[in-house]
Amino acid sequence: MSKEGSVRAPRGVVLTYPNRHHEPQHERSVHAALAERLADLLGYHYGGDYRPGTVPGGHIYLVPSGTIVGSQEARELGLEAETDLFGGFVPHPFVQTKAITHPLVRSEADAPVGWSRDFCAQVRDSVLPGYSAFTRDNARDAGLRLLHEGPVRIKPVRATGGRGQVEIHDVAALDQALAELDERELETYGLVLESNLAQVTTFSVGQVQVGDQLASYYGTQCLTPDNNGQQVYGGSDLVVVSGDFDALLRCDLDEATRLAVEQARVYDRAARSCFRGLVASRRNYDIARGVDARGRACSGVLEQSWRIGGASGAEIAALQALRADPDRVVHAATRELYGESQAIPSDAEVLFRGEDSEIGFVTKCVVVRHGSA
C-alpha cells in the first residue's frame, strides 16, 4: 500500500476492566461507551474487556470500574502513572474510601496499616466535624462525642450515592446502628461518623487527565426519583476548563463555589503527599454545604472518588470539546432518568437506555454546551 493510502495504526488499546465484586449491567454498558470516547481522545482503539494473559500491541490504557488496590496488582496490570488508566490506584483498601477524611477519636485508637495522621491534620479545616473508626468501641466513643453537638450521620464507607447512611439522634439509636455492623468490614475499611447537616447542597470539584490533556471542573449534583420512588443520584452539572485547580479559581466564582474548590484542592494535595503509592488520573471530590444543628453554615469535603463515576460522561465529553478549543469554558452535564416516559433532552447524547435487571428502565445521557464560567 502506498504511503498516501496507508492507514496509521493505533498507538495503543483502551480496555475496560470490571474489577468490582458486583457490576450492574447499565454501568458496564456506560463504561464501555466512555472507553470508546477515551480511545478517540488518545488515538487508540477500544478492545473490550481486559483479559489476563493477553498482550495487545502498543500501550494498554485501562478503564477500571473500581479503584485498584495494592501496588502488586498495579504492577501486574502494567500501571505506573496517570497516563496508564482512567481512575486510580491506592496502596491500601481503606485509602479508596471516605474513611481517610476524618481523624480517629483518640490518638491511640485502632487504625489499619498505612493510616495517616498527617493527612487528617492537613485537611482539618476543609472537612466537616467527624471521626473515622475501625472498631465498634471507637465508633461508639466517636458517636457520643458528636451527639453532644447535635444529630450524627453514620456512613458506611464503601456505599455510594448516600446508600446505607443512618441519621442518629440519641444513644439508643447509635447502639442499634453499631450492632448491625459487619466486624470484618469495619476492621478493613472503617466507618465514618459525621455531624449531620440540613439544607445541603453537594458540590462536585475535580480534575481529569487523559494523555496530555488536563482539565478541572466544579459543579453541583442533583437527585431524582428512581423506579421505586426513592431519591437517588440524578446527574451532575459541571463547568470545565483546561488546566489545574488554579485555572478554576481564576473563574468568576461565587463565595460558596470558591470555598468548595479551595477545600477540594487542599484535600487533593494532602492525599498526594500523605499516601505514598496513590496515583489517580480521575480525581473527584464531593463537598457538602449546609447548616448544622446550631444553625451555623458549614462546608467540607465528604469524600473522594479515584475511579470512573457518575460525572465521568460529562468529564470525558468536556475533554473532547476542549481538545478542539482549549480556551473554551465547557458546560457539561450527565442525567440519569428512570422510567420509559422520561423525556430525553433534545441535545443529549445517550450512553445507555434500556431495562436493567436491578433498577428497571433507565436512561443515562450527556449534554454539552459552551459558555462562560
Coordinates of C-alpha atoms in Angstrom, one line a residue:
M1 CA 0.0 0.0 0.0
S2 CA 1.3 3.4 -0.9
K3 CA 2.2 6.0 1.8
E4 CA -0.8 8.1 0.8
G5 CA -3.2 5.2 1.0
S6 CA -1.9 3.8 4.3
V7 CA -3.8 3.9 7.5
R8 CA -1.9 4.8 10.6
A9 CA -2.1 2.0 13.2
P10 CA -3.4 3.0 16.6
R11 CA -0.7 3.6 19.2
G12 CA -2.4 1.5 21.8
V13 CA -5.6 0.0 23.1
V14 CA -8.2 1.1 25.7
L15 CA -9.6 -1.8 27.7
T16 CA -12.4 -1.8 30.3
Y17 CA -11.5 -3.7 33.5
P18 CA -14.6 -4.7 35.6
N19 CA -12.8 -5.3 38.9
R20 CA -15.6 -4.7 41.5
H21 CA -17.4 -7.5 43.3
H22 CA -20.7 -6.5 41.6
E23 CA -21.0 -5.0 38.2
P24 CA -24.5 -3.7 37.2
Q25 CA -25.2 -4.1 33.5
H26 CA -26.2 -0.5 33.0
E27 CA -22.8 0.6 34.4
R28 CA -20.8 -1.9 32.3
S29 CA -22.6 -0.5 29.2
V30 CA -21.8 3.1 30.2
H31 CA -18.2 2.3 30.9
A32 CA -17.8 0.6 27.5
A33 CA -19.3 3.7 25.8
L34 CA -17.0 6.0 27.7
A35 CA -14.0 3.8 27.0
E36 CA -14.6 4.2 23.2
R37 CA -14.6 8.0 23.7
L38 CA -11.3 7.8 25.7
A39 CA -9.8 5.7 22.8
D40 CA -10.8 8.5 20.4
L41 CA -9.1 11.1 22.7
L42 CA -5.9 9.1 22.9
G43 CA -5.8 8.0 19.2
Y44 CA -6.1 4.4 20.4
H45 CA -8.7 1.7 19.6
Y46 CA -11.2 0.2 22.0
G47 CA -10.6 -3.5 22.6
G48 CA -13.4 -4.5 25.0
D49 CA -12.7 -6.0 28.4
Y50 CA -9.2 -6.7 29.7
R51 CA -8.3 -10.4 29.7
P52 CA -5.3 -11.6 31.8
G53 CA -2.7 -13.2 29.7
T54 CA -3.5 -11.4 26.5
V55 CA -0.9 -8.9 25.2
P56 CA -2.4 -6.5 22.7
G57 CA 0.0 -4.5 20.6
G58 CA 1.0 -1.0 21.8
H59 CA 0.3 0.8 25.0
I60 CA -2.5 -0.6 27.2
Y61 CA -4.8 2.0 28.8
L62 CA -7.2 0.6 31.4
V63 CA -10.6 1.8 32.5
P64 CA -11.2 0.0 35.8
S65 CA -14.7 0.1 37.3
G66 CA -13.2 0.4 40.8
T67 CA -10.1 1.8 42.3
I68 CA -7.1 -0.6 42.0
V69 CA -5.9 -1.6 45.5
G70 CA -2.3 -2.6 46.2
S71 CA 1.0 -2.0 44.4
Q72 CA 1.2 -5.7 43.4
E73 CA -2.0 -5.6 41.4
A74 CA -1.0 -2.3 39.8
R75 CA 2.3 -3.8 38.7
E76 CA 0.7 -6.9 37.3
L77 CA -1.6 -4.7 35.2
G78 CA 1.3 -2.6 34.0
L79 CA 0.1 0.5 35.7
E80 CA 2.8 3.1 36.6
A81 CA 1.4 6.5 36.0
E82 CA -1.7 8.6 35.4
T83 CA -1.3 8.0 31.7
D84 CA -1.9 4.3 32.1
L85 CA -5.6 4.4 33.3
F86 CA -8.8 6.4 33.8
G87 CA -9.2 6.2 37.5
G88 CA -6.6 5.5 40.2
F89 CA -4.7 3.0 42.3
V90 CA -4.1 3.2 46.1
P91 CA -1.7 1.4 48.5
H92 CA -4.3 0.1 51.0
P93 CA -8.0 -0.8 50.9
F94 CA -9.2 2.0 53.2
V95 CA -7.5 4.7 51.2
Q96 CA -10.0 4.4 48.4
T97 CA -12.9 5.2 50.9
K98 CA -14.2 8.2 52.8
A99 CA -12.6 6.8 55.9
I100 CA -9.5 8.9 55.2
T101 CA -11.5 12.1 55.6
H102 CA -11.7 12.2 59.4
P103 CA -9.3 11.7 62.3
L104 CA -9.5 8.9 64.9
V105 CA -11.5 9.6 68.1
R106 CA -8.3 9.2 70.1
S107 CA -4.6 9.1 69.1
E108 CA -4.3 5.5 70.4
A109 CA -7.5 4.3 68.6
D110 CA -7.2 1.3 66.3
A111 CA -6.2 2.0 62.7
P112 CA -5.0 -0.1 59.8
V113 CA -1.5 -0.1 58.4
G114 CA -0.9 3.0 56.3
W115 CA -3.2 5.3 58.3
S116 CA -2.0 8.9 58.0
R117 CA -2.5 11.3 60.9
D118 CA -0.7 13.9 58.8
F119 CA -3.5 13.8 56.2
C120 CA -6.2 14.3 58.9
A121 CA -4.2 17.3 60.2
Q122 CA -3.8 18.9 56.8
V123 CA -7.5 18.6 55.8
R124 CA -8.9 19.5 59.2
D125 CA -10.3 22.9 58.1
S126 CA -11.6 21.5 54.8
V127 CA -13.9 18.8 56.1
L128 CA -16.9 18.6 58.3
P129 CA -16.7 17.7 62.0
G130 CA -16.4 13.9 62.3
Y131 CA -14.4 10.8 63.1
S132 CA -13.4 7.6 61.4
A133 CA -13.4 4.3 63.4
F134 CA -12.3 0.8 62.8
T135 CA -13.8 -0.9 65.9
R136 CA -17.3 -0.7 67.5
D137 CA -15.9 0.7 70.7
N138 CA -14.1 3.5 68.9
A139 CA -17.2 4.2 66.8
R140 CA -19.4 4.4 69.9
D141 CA -17.0 6.9 71.6
A142 CA -17.0 9.0 68.4
G143 CA -20.8 8.9 68.2
L144 CA -21.1 10.0 71.8
R145 CA -18.8 13.0 71.3
L146 CA -20.7 14.1 68.2
L147 CA -24.1 13.7 69.7
H148 CA -23.2 16.5 72.2
E149 CA -23.3 18.9 69.3
G150 CA -26.4 17.5 67.5
P151 CA -27.6 14.7 65.2
V152 CA -25.0 12.4 63.7
R153 CA -24.8 10.7 60.3
I154 CA -23.3 7.2 60.2
K155 CA -21.8 6.4 56.8
P156 CA -20.7 3.0 55.6
V157 CA -17.5 4.0 53.7
R158 CA -17.9 1.7 50.7
A159 CA -21.6 2.6 49.9
T160 CA -22.3 5.1 47.1
G161 CA -25.0 7.7 46.5
G162 CA -25.8 8.0 50.1
R163 CA -27.0 4.4 50.4
G164 CA -26.9 2.8 53.8
Q165 CA -26.5 6.1 55.8
V166 CA -28.3 6.5 59.0
E167 CA -29.2 9.7 60.9
I168 CA -28.8 9.3 64.7
H169 CA -30.4 11.5 67.4
D170 CA -29.7 9.5 70.6
V171 CA -27.6 6.9 72.2
A172 CA -30.1 4.1 71.7
A173 CA -30.2 4.7 68.0
L174 CA -26.4 4.8 67.9
D175 CA -26.0 1.5 69.7
Q176 CA -28.6 -0.1 67.4
A177 CA -26.8 1.1 64.3
L178 CA -23.4 -0.1 65.5
A179 CA -24.8 -3.5 66.5
E180 CA -25.7 -4.2 62.9
L181 CA -22.2 -3.6 61.5
D182 CA -20.1 -6.3 60.0
E183 CA -16.9 -6.7 62.1
R184 CA -14.6 -7.6 59.3
E185 CA -15.9 -4.8 57.0
L186 CA -15.4 -2.3 59.9
E187 CA -11.8 -3.5 60.6
T188 CA -10.7 -3.4 57.0
Y189 CA -12.5 -0.3 55.6
G190 CA -13.7 1.6 58.7
L191 CA -16.8 3.7 59.4
V192 CA -17.4 7.4 59.3
L193 CA -19.4 9.3 61.9
E194 CA -20.1 12.9 60.9
S195 CA -22.1 15.9 62.0
N196 CA -25.5 15.9 60.2
L197 CA -26.3 18.9 58.1
A198 CA -29.6 20.3 56.9
Q199 CA -30.3 22.3 53.7
V200 CA -27.5 20.6 52.0
T201 CA -26.0 21.5 48.6
T202 CA -23.5 19.0 47.2
F203 CA -20.7 20.4 45.0
S204 CA -18.5 18.3 42.7
V205 CA -15.0 19.5 42.2
G206 CA -12.5 17.5 40.2
Q207 CA -9.7 17.0 37.7
V208 CA -9.1 14.6 34.9
Q209 CA -6.0 13.9 32.9
V210 CA -6.2 11.8 29.7
G211 CA -2.9 11.7 27.7
D212 CA -1.5 15.2 27.6
Q213 CA -4.9 16.8 28.4
L214 CA -5.6 18.2 31.8
A215 CA -9.0 19.7 32.8
S216 CA -10.6 20.8 36.1
Y217 CA -14.2 21.4 36.9
Y218 CA -16.7 22.5 39.5
G219 CA -20.5 21.9 39.6
T220 CA -23.4 20.5 41.6
Q221 CA -25.2 17.2 41.8
C222 CA -29.0 16.7 41.6
L223 CA -31.3 14.0 42.9
T224 CA -34.1 12.2 41.1
P225 CA -36.7 9.6 42.0
D226 CA -35.8 6.1 40.9
N227 CA -38.3 3.4 39.7
N228 CA -39.2 2.8 43.3
G229 CA -39.8 6.4 44.2
Q230 CA -36.5 6.7 46.2
Q231 CA -34.4 9.8 45.8
V232 CA -31.1 8.8 44.2
Y233 CA -28.3 10.4 42.2
G234 CA -29.7 12.0 39.1
G235 CA -26.7 13.6 37.5
S236 CA -24.1 16.4 37.7
D237 CA -23.8 19.8 36.1
L238 CA -20.2 20.8 35.5
V239 CA -18.2 23.8 34.4
V240 CA -15.0 22.5 32.9
V241 CA -11.8 24.4 31.9
S242 CA -8.4 23.4 30.7
G243 CA -5.7 23.3 33.4
D244 CA -5.4 22.6 37.1
F245 CA -7.4 23.8 40.1
D246 CA -5.8 27.2 39.9
A247 CA -7.4 27.7 36.5
L248 CA -10.8 27.1 38.2
L249 CA -10.0 29.7 40.8
R250 CA -9.4 32.3 38.1
C251 CA -13.0 31.9 37.0
D252 CA -15.8 34.2 38.3
L253 CA -17.0 32.1 41.2
D254 CA -19.5 32.9 44.0
E255 CA -18.2 32.6 47.6
A256 CA -19.6 29.1 48.2
T257 CA -18.2 27.6 45.0
R258 CA -14.8 29.2 45.5
L259 CA -14.6 27.7 49.0
A260 CA -15.6 24.3 47.7
V261 CA -12.8 24.5 45.1
E262 CA -10.3 25.6 47.6
Q263 CA -11.3 22.8 50.0
A264 CA -11.0 20.2 47.3
R265 CA -7.6 21.5 46.3
V266 CA -6.4 21.2 49.9
Y267 CA -7.8 17.6 50.2
D268 CA -6.2 16.6 46.8
R269 CA -2.7 17.9 47.7
A270 CA -2.8 16.3 51.1
A271 CA -3.8 12.9 49.7
R272 CA -1.0 13.1 47.2
S273 CA 1.6 14.0 49.8
C274 CA 0.5 11.6 52.6
F275 CA -0.5 8.4 50.8
R276 CA 2.6 7.1 49.1
G277 CA 1.6 4.9 46.1
L278 CA -1.5 6.9 45.3
V279 CA -1.8 7.5 41.6
A280 CA -5.0 9.0 40.0
S281 CA -5.9 10.5 36.7
R282 CA -9.5 11.0 37.6
R283 CA -10.0 12.8 40.9
N284 CA -13.4 13.8 42.0
Y285 CA -14.4 15.4 45.4
D286 CA -17.8 15.8 46.9
I287 CA -18.2 18.9 49.1
A288 CA -21.3 19.5 51.2
R289 CA -22.5 22.9 52.2
G290 CA -25.3 23.1 54.7
V291 CA -26.4 24.2 58.2
D292 CA -25.5 22.3 61.4
A293 CA -27.7 21.7 64.5
R294 CA -26.8 25.2 65.9
G295 CA -27.7 27.0 62.7
R296 CA -24.1 27.6 61.6
A297 CA -23.2 27.4 57.9
C298 CA -20.7 24.6 57.3
S299 CA -18.8 23.4 54.2
G300 CA -16.4 20.5 53.8
V301 CA -15.2 17.6 51.6
L302 CA -17.3 14.5 52.2
E303 CA -15.3 12.0 50.1
Q304 CA -13.1 11.4 47.1
S305 CA -13.5 9.2 44.0
W306 CA -10.5 8.0 42.2
R307 CA -12.4 5.8 39.7
I308 CA -14.8 6.3 36.8
G309 CA -18.0 7.7 38.3
G310 CA -21.4 9.2 37.6
A311 CA -20.0 12.5 36.3
S312 CA -17.4 10.9 34.1
G313 CA -19.6 11.1 31.0
A314 CA -19.6 14.9 31.3
E315 CA -15.9 14.9 32.1
I316 CA -14.9 13.0 29.0
A317 CA -17.3 14.9 26.8
A318 CA -15.8 18.2 28.0
L319 CA -12.3 16.9 27.2
Q320 CA -13.4 16.1 23.7
A321 CA -14.8 19.7 23.3
L322 CA -11.6 21.2 24.9
R323 CA -9.4 19.3 22.5
A324 CA -10.8 21.4 19.6
D325 CA -10.5 24.7 21.6
P326 CA -8.6 24.6 24.9
D327 CA -9.6 28.1 25.7
R328 CA -13.3 27.4 25.9
V329 CA -15.3 27.1 29.0
V330 CA -17.5 23.9 28.7
H331 CA -20.8 23.3 30.4
A332 CA -21.3 19.6 30.5
A333 CA -24.0 17.6 32.4
T334 CA -25.0 14.0 33.0
R335 CA -28.5 12.9 33.5
E336 CA -30.0 9.6 34.9
L337 CA -33.7 9.3 34.1
Y338 CA -35.8 6.5 35.4
G339 CA -38.8 5.1 33.5
E340 CA -39.6 4.9 29.8
S341 CA -41.8 8.0 29.9
Q342 CA -39.0 10.4 30.8
A343 CA -38.2 13.0 28.2
I344 CA -34.6 12.9 26.9
P345 CA -33.2 16.4 26.3
S346 CA -33.1 17.1 22.6
D347 CA -29.4 17.9 22.6
A348 CA -28.4 14.9 24.7
E349 CA -26.1 12.0 23.7
V350 CA -27.5 8.8 25.1
L351 CA -24.9 6.4 26.8
F352 CA -27.4 3.8 27.9
R353 CA -31.2 3.4 27.6
G354 CA -33.0 0.2 28.4
E355 CA -34.2 -2.2 31.0
D356 CA -31.7 -3.1 33.8
S357 CA -32.4 -6.2 35.8
E358 CA -31.7 -4.5 39.1
I359 CA -33.0 -0.9 38.8
G360 CA -35.6 -1.2 36.0
F361 CA -35.8 1.1 32.9
V362 CA -33.1 3.8 33.0
T363 CA -31.6 6.3 30.6
K364 CA -28.1 7.8 31.1
C365 CA -27.1 10.6 28.9
V366 CA -24.7 13.6 28.5
V367 CA -25.4 17.2 27.4
V368 CA -22.5 19.6 26.4
R369 CA -22.8 23.3 25.9
H370 CA -20.3 26.2 25.7
G371 CA -20.4 29.4 27.6
S372 CA -18.7 31.5 30.3
A373 CA -17.8 30.4 33.8

